Each structure stands twice: as structure tokens, then as C-alpha cells.
Amino acid sequence: MKALVLAGGSGTRLRPITHTSSKQLVPVANKPILFYALEAIAAAGITDVGVIVGSTAEEIKAAVGDGSAFGLDVTYIPQSEPLGLAHAVLIARSFLGQDDFVMYLGDNFVLEGITDVVDEFRKDPCDAQILLTRVSDPTAFGVAVIDHQGRVTDLEEKPRNPRSDLAVAGVYLFTPRVHEAVRAIDVSARGELEITDALQWMIDERLAVRSTVITGYWKDTGNVNDMLEVNRTLLERLETRIEGYVDEASEIIGRVRVEAGAEVRGSRIVGPAIVGAGSVVIDSYIGPSTSVAENCRITGSEIEYSIMLRDSCFEGIRRVEASLVGRNVQVTLAPRLPATHRLVIGDHGRVQIPS
């Protein structure tokens, strides 16, 4: 069995972060979201992995390499532009051959992994098996209708009037029968080859399409709120580990990880939280559900329920919450007079300034 991981796409909902970085490499709990997918695939006993890459191909390749760090053998498959999930299957045909495979969206997160569903598929194969999860707003997802035996009877992509609350999660399992399906469908109104259309074609052809409803935690990390929520969830599983330096004037409360080479001086950290290697925290407060990446500097500041990417700096800032701070960002206090704001903001940036 092989795996196909989708790591292309432009990540428009995470701009401006994704103007300069792949959305799959934005870290949660100080690890790129893509790495969790690769680790889940390796844990399921799959080693041969094709990674679909687009405009951020070089960044993905630099991060993942040949896959050996994950116990995988990775092949990169270029996609000129994001033309849909079924298009990804289409262009991966030579890599996939006649093997069964799992397709995993690289910006999706399944907390409990995929080992159980992969084992089920191996023991009791069908033409396709999809993971479903109940959501409050099905209009934002592919939506499935299933019968009492869990067989999928109908699928629709982002319906205006959904007939169920079962969203298609970002993990699919296929036999080679899917290759006929992706060749048979037409481009959708969105200009893409939709995997939901391919699955619907299989259903209409009376092929067996089975579902598994996820009872654990799943997220599509397509926007900042979802990234923060996944970060919070992962940090709640964190084990305390103090490998860096924490002075006697500092207070560490709850599950906190201070990585090797990090320094905490005169500060209060309330977990779950993580301070990355090489980062320095001085006279500051770091609150729950916060990830500070490598080589950051936080001085006289307060930050909570946030993700701070590497090489960034806060000086005298009170108080930051529910924020995603990019790489190599500097946030400092402006002079009290004149009472103006000086901003350098990229495309699609969002800034909130108190009146």
C-alpha cells in the first residue's frame, strides 16, 4: 500500500503567512502540520509516499528531504497549479501504479492517526473508503449521505443546502478502481477535478464506497482560528520538560516545555506552552496554549493562546492573544508622541488597533 500526500495549494486563507511560506509547513506545537501527516502514515506501516507539490516545492523538499527522517521513501510529484484532489490522483498515476493507496491532505490533522482505518481497509478492502466527521457548518466541506451500514450513497462538494452534517475529512483510501473514476469526470464549476465527483461516479457505477465516522479530533487547518485550535489541542498533551535555562526568579506552572538552548529569566510561563530552542524570554508572561518557535526573543511582553514562528521578537508588548505571528517579525512599542501608528503590512494583512 502506498500513500499520496497533498502539499501544494496556495493557502489563501492563511495569508499573509503563506505569501512567504507553505501552509503545510506552518508549525503547531512547534512542528509543521505536514510532519504530523507523514508520521501518521509511517505509524500505519506505509513507507512508499508520493508528495504532490506546487509553487512551494523547494521549501517542502528542504523540510521533508527524502523522507528517511520519518522512515519513509518520498517521491515528489509536481502539480503546475492546484486543479483539484482528483487531478492530484490523475497526475500521480505512474507513481501509484496498481497499488492501493491512502490519500492524505497535508494541511489536515487527525489526532488519533490513521492506523486503525488503514488496518480495516487492508483486512476488508472495498473500492474506496472515506473518513467523515460531524461539523456544525457542512456548507464549507464535501458532504456525504450514508445508509445504516455506513455505505456512502451520495456526495456533494460545499452544498448550499446540505443533506447531512457529515463532512468528508482529508483522508481517503482507494483501490486502483479510482483511476477510472478520475478520468471519467468533468471539471466542476469551480474549475477543478473534484474527488467528491470521482467518488460519486464510483457510487453510480455500483462500486463499494464505505465510510468511517471519526469520533476523535480532526481539523482542516485552513485558517488562523483552526491553526490555534490544533495548537491548543496538541499542547494539552504536552509533557513537562525543562532542557533550557530557567532562573530562580521565574515561575513555571503546568505543562511547559523549555527546549535546549532556550533561556527564561524573570518570567512567568503558564502551560500548556512551549519555548523553542534558542529563544529568550525576559521579564515576560507566556500564557496557556502558546507555542514560541526557535530563536525568538520576548522581552517585557505578554502573549497567550498564540503561535509565534521562528526568529521573531516582541519588546514591551502587552497584551497579545489569539494571534499567529510569522517568521522574523519585530513588534515593538512606538514612541508615545506623536500619537500615530507606523505600519509595514503585506498583502491581505489584518491589524487590530485599539481606539
mmCIF file of C-alpha atoms in Angstrom:
data_model
loop_
_atom_site.group_PDB
_atom_site.id
_atom_site.type_symbol
_atom_site.label_atom_id
_atom_site.label_comp_id
_atom_site.label_asym_id
_atom_site.label_seq_id
_atom_site.Cartn_x
_atom_site.Cartn_y
_atom_site.Cartn_z
ATOM 1 C CA MET A 1 0.000 0.000 0.000
ATOM 2 C CA LYS A 2 1.228 3.494 -0.887
ATOM 3 C CA ALA A 3 0.362 6.996 0.287
ATOM 4 C CA LEU A 4 -0.299 10.180 -1.646
ATOM 5 C CA VAL A 5 0.153 13.379 0.380
ATOM 6 C CA LEU A 6 -1.093 16.694 -0.989
ATOM 7 C CA ALA A 7 1.291 19.529 -0.145
ATOM 8 C CA GLY A 8 0.553 22.003 -2.931
ATOM 9 C CA GLY A 9 -2.038 24.770 -2.902
ATOM 10 C CA SER A 10 -1.605 28.448 -2.176
ATOM 11 C CA GLY A 11 -3.106 28.662 1.331
ATOM 12 C CA THR A 12 -5.138 31.786 0.615
ATOM 13 C CA ARG A 13 -6.986 31.599 3.953
ATOM 14 C CA LEU A 14 -3.685 31.835 5.855
ATOM 15 C CA ARG A 15 -2.365 34.919 4.087
ATOM 16 C CA PRO A 16 -0.162 36.853 4.638
ATOM 17 C CA ILE A 17 1.762 34.000 6.339
ATOM 18 C CA THR A 18 1.523 31.874 3.180
ATOM 19 C CA HIS A 19 2.854 34.615 0.905
ATOM 20 C CA THR A 20 6.302 33.543 2.068
ATOM 21 C CA SER A 21 5.768 30.035 3.444
ATOM 22 C CA SER A 22 3.971 26.826 2.580
ATOM 23 C CA LYS A 23 0.742 26.397 4.533
ATOM 24 C CA GLN A 24 1.668 22.768 5.243
ATOM 25 C CA LEU A 25 4.848 23.915 6.995
ATOM 26 C CA VAL A 26 3.214 26.358 9.414
ATOM 27 C CA PRO A 27 4.026 24.794 12.802
ATOM 28 C CA VAL A 28 1.622 23.744 15.532
ATOM 29 C CA ALA A 29 3.246 22.844 18.861
ATOM 30 C CA ASN A 30 6.500 23.787 17.108
ATOM 31 C CA LYS A 31 6.188 21.114 14.404
ATOM 32 C CA PRO A 32 4.993 21.666 10.807
ATOM 33 C CA ILE A 33 1.459 20.379 10.301
ATOM 34 C CA LEU A 34 2.697 18.276 7.356
ATOM 35 C CA PHE A 35 5.000 16.323 9.644
ATOM 36 C CA TYR A 36 2.046 15.001 11.656
ATOM 37 C CA ALA A 37 0.570 13.562 8.449
ATOM 38 C CA LEU A 38 3.858 11.898 7.497
ATOM 39 C CA GLU A 39 4.248 10.454 10.993
ATOM 40 C CA ALA A 40 0.690 9.080 10.890
ATOM 41 C CA ILE A 41 1.398 7.394 7.551
ATOM 42 C CA ALA A 42 4.612 5.832 8.855
ATOM 43 C CA ALA A 43 2.806 4.635 12.005
ATOM 44 C CA ALA A 44 0.256 2.872 9.770
ATOM 45 C CA GLY A 45 3.060 0.815 8.224
ATOM 46 C CA ILE A 46 3.181 2.622 4.868
ATOM 47 C CA THR A 47 6.634 3.586 3.609
ATOM 48 C CA ASP A 48 6.257 4.470 -0.095
ATOM 49 C CA VAL A 49 4.911 8.041 -0.238
ATOM 50 C CA GLY A 50 4.263 10.401 -3.137
ATOM 51 C CA VAL A 51 4.082 14.093 -2.210
ATOM 52 C CA ILE A 52 2.201 16.436 -4.533
ATOM 53 C CA VAL A 53 3.994 19.801 -4.614
ATOM 54 C CA GLY A 54 3.246 23.137 -6.263
ATOM 55 C CA SER A 55 4.759 26.616 -6.085
ATOM 56 C CA THR A 56 6.328 25.911 -2.672
ATOM 57 C CA ALA A 57 8.006 22.707 -3.855
ATOM 58 C CA GLU A 58 11.545 23.695 -2.891
ATOM 59 C CA GLU A 59 10.505 24.602 0.651
ATOM 60 C CA ILE A 60 8.645 21.283 1.065
ATOM 61 C CA LYS A 61 11.621 19.344 -0.301
ATOM 62 C CA ALA A 62 14.032 21.143 2.031
ATOM 63 C CA ALA A 63 11.853 20.301 5.051
ATOM 64 C CA VAL A 64 10.978 16.676 4.219
ATOM 65 C CA GLY A 65 14.026 15.596 2.227
ATOM 66 C CA ASP A 66 13.997 12.005 1.037
ATOM 67 C CA GLY A 67 11.646 11.030 3.871
ATOM 68 C CA SER A 68 14.195 8.949 5.744
ATOM 69 C CA ALA A 69 13.784 11.079 8.893
ATOM 70 C CA PHE A 70 10.208 9.748 9.061
ATOM 71 C CA GLY A 71 11.067 6.200 7.990
ATOM 72 C CA LEU A 72 9.601 6.882 4.551
ATOM 73 C CA ASP A 73 10.729 6.783 0.931
ATOM 74 C CA VAL A 74 9.393 10.017 -0.605
ATOM 75 C CA THR A 75 8.811 10.754 -4.293
ATOM 76 C CA TYR A 76 7.892 14.312 -5.286
ATOM 77 C CA ILE A 77 5.194 14.808 -7.898
ATOM 78 C CA PRO A 78 4.911 18.358 -9.333
ATOM 79 C CA GLN A 79 1.487 19.891 -9.946
ATOM 80 C CA SER A 80 1.608 23.026 -12.108
ATOM 81 C CA GLU A 81 -1.422 24.539 -10.377
ATOM 82 C CA PRO A 82 -3.988 23.309 -7.826
ATOM 83 C CA LEU A 83 -6.668 21.810 -10.070
ATOM 84 C CA GLY A 84 -8.425 19.625 -7.524
ATOM 85 C CA LEU A 85 -7.873 16.471 -5.482
ATOM 86 C CA ALA A 86 -8.914 14.204 -8.335
ATOM 87 C CA HIS A 87 -6.359 15.947 -10.549
ATOM 88 C CA ALA A 88 -3.694 15.055 -7.971
ATOM 89 C CA VAL A 89 -4.670 11.382 -8.308
ATOM 90 C CA LEU A 90 -4.600 11.732 -12.092
ATOM 91 C CA ILE A 91 -1.049 13.092 -12.258
ATOM 92 C CA ALA A 92 0.197 10.554 -9.683
ATOM 93 C CA ARG A 93 -0.899 7.583 -11.822
ATOM 94 C CA SER A 94 2.597 6.411 -12.726
ATOM 95 C CA PHE A 95 3.724 6.554 -9.097
ATOM 96 C CA LEU A 96 0.646 4.775 -7.740
ATOM 97 C CA GLY A 97 0.586 2.031 -10.359
ATOM 98 C CA GLN A 98 -1.785 -0.789 -9.437
ATOM 99 C CA ASP A 99 -1.358 -0.388 -5.697
ATOM 100 C CA ASP A 100 -3.998 0.504 -3.143
ATOM 101 C CA PHE A 101 -3.247 3.855 -1.541
ATOM 102 C CA VAL A 102 -4.261 6.322 1.129
ATOM 103 C CA MET A 103 -4.596 9.972 0.108
ATOM 104 C CA TYR A 104 -3.902 12.419 2.937
ATOM 105 C CA LEU A 105 -4.332 16.192 2.696
ATOM 106 C CA GLY A 106 -1.147 17.687 4.117
ATOM 107 C CA ASP A 107 -2.903 20.528 5.951
ATOM 108 C CA ASN A 108 -5.348 18.241 7.765
ATOM 109 C CA PHE A 109 -4.859 16.922 11.261
ATOM 110 C CA VAL A 110 -6.249 13.680 12.680
ATOM 111 C CA LEU A 111 -5.298 13.449 16.339
ATOM 112 C CA GLU A 112 -5.574 9.675 16.680
ATOM 113 C CA GLY A 113 -3.809 8.939 13.398
ATOM 114 C CA ILE A 114 -4.946 6.614 10.591
ATOM 115 C CA THR A 115 -3.589 3.239 11.672
ATOM 116 C CA ASP A 116 -6.993 1.769 12.575
ATOM 117 C CA VAL A 117 -8.693 2.763 9.317
ATOM 118 C CA VAL A 118 -5.736 1.555 7.237
ATOM 119 C CA ASP A 119 -5.785 -1.790 9.051
ATOM 120 C CA GLU A 120 -9.534 -2.055 8.430
ATOM 121 C CA PHE A 121 -9.059 -1.346 4.736
ATOM 122 C CA ARG A 122 -6.315 -3.965 4.449
ATOM 123 C CA LYS A 123 -8.395 -6.645 6.196
ATOM 124 C CA ASP A 124 -11.699 -5.848 4.499
ATOM 125 C CA PRO A 125 -10.971 -3.935 1.287
ATOM 126 C CA CYS A 126 -13.566 -2.041 -0.725
ATOM 127 C CA ASP A 127 -13.231 0.192 -3.789
ATOM 128 C CA ALA A 128 -12.979 3.336 -1.690
ATOM 129 C CA GLN A 129 -13.201 4.290 1.954
ATOM 130 C CA ILE A 130 -13.525 7.844 3.272
ATOM 131 C CA LEU A 131 -13.259 9.416 6.696
ATOM 132 C CA LEU A 132 -16.212 11.527 7.819
ATOM 133 C CA THR A 133 -16.716 13.850 10.750
ATOM 134 C CA ARG A 134 -19.732 15.750 12.048
ATOM 135 C CA VAL A 135 -19.448 19.525 11.647
ATOM 136 C CA SER A 136 -21.602 22.500 12.559
ATOM 137 C CA ASP A 137 -21.334 24.118 9.103
ATOM 138 C CA PRO A 138 -21.350 21.453 6.367
ATOM 139 C CA THR A 139 -21.545 24.088 3.594
ATOM 140 C CA ALA A 140 -17.768 24.581 3.853
ATOM 141 C CA PHE A 141 -16.942 20.925 3.079
ATOM 142 C CA GLY A 142 -17.653 17.980 0.875
ATOM 143 C CA VAL A 143 -20.724 16.369 2.461
ATOM 144 C CA ALA A 144 -21.705 12.699 2.476
ATOM 145 C CA VAL A 145 -25.015 10.881 2.898
ATOM 146 C CA ILE A 146 -24.670 7.336 4.241
ATOM 147 C CA ASP A 147 -27.021 4.420 4.816
ATOM 148 C CA HIS A 148 -27.418 2.425 8.031
ATOM 149 C CA GLN A 149 -24.497 0.173 7.074
ATOM 150 C CA GLY A 150 -22.106 3.073 6.593
ATOM 151 C CA ARG A 151 -22.113 2.858 2.813
ATOM 152 C CA VAL A 152 -21.939 6.214 1.070
ATOM 153 C CA THR A 153 -24.994 6.848 -1.095
ATOM 154 C CA ASP A 154 -24.412 10.436 -2.160
ATOM 155 C CA LEU A 155 -21.734 13.127 -2.097
ATOM 156 C CA GLU A 156 -21.757 16.851 -2.798
ATOM 157 C CA GLU A 157 -18.997 19.464 -2.677
ATOM 158 C CA LYS A 158 -19.751 22.525 -0.500
ATOM 159 C CA PRO A 159 -23.556 22.296 -0.886
ATOM 160 C CA ARG A 160 -25.780 25.296 -0.221
ATOM 161 C CA ASN A 161 -28.398 23.029 1.358
ATOM 162 C CA PRO A 162 -26.544 20.071 2.875
ATOM 163 C CA ARG A 163 -28.484 16.865 3.457
ATOM 164 C CA SER A 164 -26.305 15.758 6.356
ATOM 165 C CA ASP A 165 -23.755 17.121 8.804
ATOM 166 C CA LEU A 166 -21.111 14.571 7.777
ATOM 167 C CA ALA A 167 -18.124 16.351 6.251
ATOM 168 C CA VAL A 168 -15.511 14.484 4.269
ATOM 169 C CA ALA A 169 -12.274 14.654 6.264
ATOM 170 C CA GLY A 170 -8.947 14.870 4.489
ATOM 171 C CA VAL A 171 -8.132 11.144 4.375
ATOM 172 C CA TYR A 172 -9.247 8.759 1.615
ATOM 173 C CA LEU A 173 -8.387 5.127 0.855
ATOM 174 C CA PHE A 174 -8.599 3.766 -2.679
ATOM 175 C CA THR A 175 -8.040 0.717 -4.797
ATOM 176 C CA PRO A 176 -6.871 1.236 -8.414
ATOM 177 C CA ARG A 177 -10.542 1.496 -9.458
ATOM 178 C CA VAL A 178 -10.339 5.206 -8.623
ATOM 179 C CA HIS A 179 -8.127 5.845 -11.661
ATOM 180 C CA GLU A 180 -11.031 5.076 -13.958
ATOM 181 C CA ALA A 181 -13.214 7.430 -11.933
ATOM 182 C CA VAL A 182 -10.871 10.449 -12.107
ATOM 183 C CA ARG A 183 -10.606 10.026 -15.879
ATOM 184 C CA ALA A 184 -14.371 9.838 -16.255
ATOM 185 C CA ILE A 185 -15.390 13.081 -14.505
ATOM 186 C CA ASP A 186 -15.513 16.620 -15.870
ATOM 187 C CA VAL A 187 -14.135 19.837 -14.399
ATOM 188 C CA SER A 188 -16.517 21.334 -11.837
ATOM 189 C CA ALA A 189 -17.946 24.847 -11.757
ATOM 190 C CA ARG A 190 -15.000 25.734 -9.501
ATOM 191 C CA GLY A 191 -12.606 24.800 -12.307
ATOM 192 C CA GLU A 192 -11.320 21.709 -10.522
ATOM 193 C CA LEU A 193 -11.500 17.936 -10.791
ATOM 194 C CA GLU A 194 -13.337 17.174 -7.565
ATOM 195 C CA ILE A 195 -12.628 13.973 -5.655
ATOM 196 C CA THR A 196 -16.263 14.049 -4.497
ATOM 197 C CA ASP A 197 -17.331 13.807 -8.166
ATOM 198 C CA ALA A 198 -14.988 10.846 -8.651
ATOM 199 C CA LEU A 199 -16.431 9.137 -5.584
ATOM 200 C CA GLN A 200 -19.968 9.863 -6.770
ATOM 201 C CA TRP A 201 -19.083 8.294 -10.142
ATOM 202 C CA MET A 202 -17.926 5.177 -8.280
ATOM 203 C CA ILE A 203 -21.192 5.096 -6.317
ATOM 204 C CA ASP A 204 -23.230 5.480 -9.510
ATOM 205 C CA GLU A 205 -21.247 2.609 -11.055
ATOM 206 C CA ARG A 206 -22.245 0.488 -8.039
ATOM 207 C CA LEU A 207 -18.718 0.252 -6.703
ATOM 208 C CA ALA A 208 -18.347 -0.145 -2.950
ATOM 209 C CA VAL A 209 -17.671 3.181 -1.201
ATOM 210 C CA ARG A 210 -17.502 2.803 2.560
ATOM 211 C CA SER A 211 -17.207 5.386 5.318
ATOM 212 C CA THR A 212 -15.692 5.628 8.770
ATOM 213 C CA VAL A 213 -17.018 8.348 11.057
ATOM 214 C CA ILE A 214 -14.233 9.879 13.137
ATOM 215 C CA THR A 215 -15.135 10.095 16.795
ATOM 216 C CA GLY A 216 -11.850 11.748 17.769
ATOM 217 C CA TYR A 217 -10.373 15.109 16.908
ATOM 218 C CA TRP A 218 -9.981 16.307 13.302
ATOM 219 C CA LYS A 219 -9.239 19.723 11.840
ATOM 220 C CA ASP A 220 -8.681 21.240 8.440
ATOM 221 C CA THR A 221 -6.056 23.837 9.372
ATOM 222 C CA GLY A 222 -7.014 26.219 6.588
ATOM 223 C CA ASN A 223 -7.338 29.377 8.664
ATOM 224 C CA VAL A 224 -5.789 31.043 11.699
ATOM 225 C CA ASN A 225 -8.548 30.046 14.136
ATOM 226 C CA ASP A 226 -8.184 26.378 13.210
ATOM 227 C CA MET A 227 -4.392 26.554 13.500
ATOM 228 C CA LEU A 228 -4.702 27.987 17.003
ATOM 229 C CA GLU A 229 -7.224 25.331 17.981
ATOM 230 C CA VAL A 230 -4.983 22.480 16.778
ATOM 231 C CA ASN A 231 -2.050 24.089 18.564
ATOM 232 C CA ARG A 232 -4.095 24.199 21.789
ATOM 233 C CA THR A 233 -5.155 20.568 21.417
ATOM 234 C CA LEU A 234 -1.600 19.342 20.874
ATOM 235 C CA LEU A 235 -0.179 21.389 23.715
ATOM 236 C CA GLU A 236 -2.713 19.843 26.101
ATOM 237 C CA ARG A 237 -0.917 16.520 25.504
ATOM 238 C CA LEU A 238 2.475 18.059 26.224
ATOM 239 C CA GLU A 239 4.716 16.590 28.896
ATOM 240 C CA THR A 240 6.754 18.973 31.040
ATOM 241 C CA ARG A 241 10.392 19.037 30.027
ATOM 242 C CA ILE A 242 12.841 21.751 31.054
ATOM 243 C CA GLU A 243 16.007 21.337 28.981
ATOM 244 C CA GLY A 244 16.906 25.021 28.694
ATOM 245 C CA TYR A 245 17.832 27.507 31.425
ATOM 246 C CA VAL A 246 15.180 28.851 33.818
ATOM 247 C CA ASP A 247 16.383 31.218 36.548
ATOM 248 C CA GLU A 248 15.136 31.280 40.148
ATOM 249 C CA ALA A 249 13.127 34.458 39.587
ATOM 250 C CA SER A 250 10.942 32.687 37.007
ATOM 251 C CA GLU A 251 7.774 30.702 37.664
ATOM 252 C CA ILE A 252 6.773 27.649 35.625
ATOM 253 C CA ILE A 253 3.188 26.439 36.097
ATOM 254 C CA GLY A 254 1.599 23.385 34.488
ATOM 255 C CA ARG A 255 2.763 21.525 31.377
ATOM 256 C CA VAL A 256 5.629 23.571 29.966
ATOM 257 C CA ARG A 257 8.472 22.597 27.676
ATOM 258 C CA VAL A 258 11.585 24.747 27.536
ATOM 259 C CA GLU A 259 13.784 23.313 24.813
ATOM 260 C CA ALA A 260 17.554 23.017 24.929
ATOM 261 C CA GLY A 261 19.321 26.331 24.417
ATOM 262 C CA ALA A 262 16.290 28.416 25.439
ATOM 263 C CA GLU A 263 16.501 30.865 28.354
ATOM 264 C CA VAL A 264 13.770 32.076 30.693
ATOM 265 C CA ARG A 265 14.625 34.939 33.065
ATOM 266 C CA GLY A 266 12.350 36.778 35.473
ATOM 267 C CA SER A 267 9.260 35.454 33.686
ATOM 268 C CA ARG A 268 6.070 33.531 34.319
ATOM 269 C CA ILE A 269 5.018 30.714 31.988
ATOM 270 C CA VAL A 270 1.647 29.049 32.451
ATOM 271 C CA GLY A 271 1.170 25.878 30.434
ATOM 272 C CA PRO A 272 0.440 24.221 28.285
ATOM 273 C CA ALA A 273 3.157 26.112 26.458
ATOM 274 C CA ILE A 274 6.421 25.532 24.641
ATOM 275 C CA VAL A 275 9.505 27.720 24.250
ATOM 276 C CA GLY A 276 11.660 26.697 21.307
ATOM 277 C CA ALA A 277 15.398 26.108 21.200
ATOM 278 C CA GLY A 278 17.487 29.272 21.257
ATOM 279 C CA SER A 279 14.595 31.510 22.295
ATOM 280 C CA VAL A 280 14.988 34.035 25.139
ATOM 281 C CA VAL A 281 12.129 35.135 27.429
ATOM 282 C CA ILE A 282 12.883 38.011 29.802
ATOM 283 C CA ASP A 283 10.527 39.771 32.256
ATOM 284 C CA SER A 284 7.523 38.415 30.355
ATOM 285 C CA TYR A 285 4.384 36.343 30.660
ATOM 286 C CA ILE A 286 3.607 33.409 28.358
ATOM 287 C CA GLY A 287 0.110 32.081 28.889
ATOM 288 C CA PRO A 288 -1.672 28.817 28.093
ATOM 289 C CA SER A 289 -1.875 27.382 24.570
ATOM 290 C CA THR A 290 1.151 29.276 23.305
ATOM 291 C CA SER A 291 3.938 27.996 21.055
ATOM 292 C CA VAL A 292 7.106 30.057 20.746
ATOM 293 C CA ALA A 293 9.329 28.677 17.990
ATOM 294 C CA GLU A 294 13.123 28.706 17.687
ATOM 295 C CA ASN A 295 15.341 31.752 18.180
ATOM 296 C CA CYS A 296 12.628 34.166 19.279
ATOM 297 C CA ARG A 297 13.097 36.964 21.800
ATOM 298 C CA ILE A 298 10.318 38.102 24.132
ATOM 299 C CA THR A 299 11.134 40.980 26.487
ATOM 300 C CA GLY A 300 8.726 42.783 28.814
ATOM 301 C CA SER A 301 5.743 41.335 26.935
ATOM 302 C CA GLU A 302 2.645 39.184 27.391
ATOM 303 C CA ILE A 303 1.422 36.567 24.923
ATOM 304 C CA GLU A 304 -1.285 33.919 25.275
ATOM 305 C CA TYR A 305 -3.158 31.443 23.042
ATOM 306 C CA SER A 306 -0.879 32.228 20.125
ATOM 307 C CA ILE A 307 1.689 30.795 17.718
ATOM 308 C CA MET A 308 4.953 32.675 17.264
ATOM 309 C CA LEU A 309 7.158 31.492 14.421
ATOM 310 C CA ARG A 310 10.944 31.426 14.469
ATOM 311 C CA ASP A 311 13.290 34.415 14.665
ATOM 312 C CA SER A 312 10.603 36.851 15.826
ATOM 313 C CA CYS A 313 10.811 39.485 18.550
ATOM 314 C CA PHE A 314 8.383 41.129 20.993
ATOM 315 C CA GLU A 315 9.613 44.062 23.080
ATOM 316 C CA GLY A 316 7.353 45.760 25.638
ATOM 317 C CA ILE A 317 4.109 44.480 24.112
ATOM 318 C CA ARG A 318 1.008 43.987 26.312
ATOM 319 C CA ARG A 319 -1.077 42.028 25.555
ATOM 320 C CA VAL A 320 -1.192 39.646 22.584
ATOM 321 C CA GLU A 321 -3.847 36.923 22.326
ATOM 322 C CA ALA A 322 -5.239 34.595 19.631
ATOM 323 C CA SER A 323 -2.506 35.575 17.191
ATOM 324 C CA LEU A 324 -0.355 33.913 14.540
ATOM 325 C CA VAL A 325 2.977 35.738 14.257
ATOM 326 C CA GLY A 326 5.135 34.966 11.230
ATOM 327 C CA ARG A 327 8.860 34.410 10.880
ATOM 328 C CA ASN A 328 11.391 37.169 11.539
ATOM 329 C CA VAL A 329 8.731 39.607 12.795
ATOM 330 C CA GLN A 330 9.610 42.502 15.060
ATOM 331 C CA VAL A 331 6.901 44.022 17.274
ATOM 332 C CA THR A 332 7.962 46.971 19.424
ATOM 333 C CA LEU A 333 6.409 49.957 21.161
ATOM 334 C CA ALA A 334 6.073 53.165 19.167
ATOM 335 C CA PRO A 335 7.095 56.482 20.742
ATOM 336 C CA ARG A 336 4.277 57.995 22.818
ATOM 337 C CA LEU A 337 4.396 61.218 20.792
ATOM 338 C CA PRO A 338 3.318 61.846 18.162
ATOM 339 C CA ALA A 339 0.259 59.610 18.630
ATOM 340 C CA THR A 340 0.461 57.863 15.264
ATOM 341 C CA HIS A 341 0.868 54.308 14.025
ATOM 342 C CA ARG A 342 3.687 53.304 11.680
ATOM 343 C CA LEU A 343 2.874 50.123 9.731
ATOM 344 C CA VAL A 344 4.519 47.921 7.126
ATOM 345 C CA ILE A 345 1.846 45.370 6.191
ATOM 346 C CA GLY A 346 1.886 42.830 3.369
ATOM 347 C CA ASP A 347 -0.982 41.927 1.076
ATOM 348 C CA HIS A 348 -4.083 40.564 2.829
ATOM 349 C CA GLY A 349 -2.688 41.549 6.242
ATOM 350 C CA ARG A 350 -5.023 42.090 9.205
ATOM 351 C CA VAL A 351 -4.265 44.558 12.021
ATOM 352 C CA GLN A 352 -6.396 45.489 15.029
ATOM 353 C CA ILE A 353 -5.590 48.806 16.732
ATOM 354 C CA PRO A 354 -7.394 49.943 19.893
ATOM 355 C CA SER A 355 -9.123 53.309 19.630
#
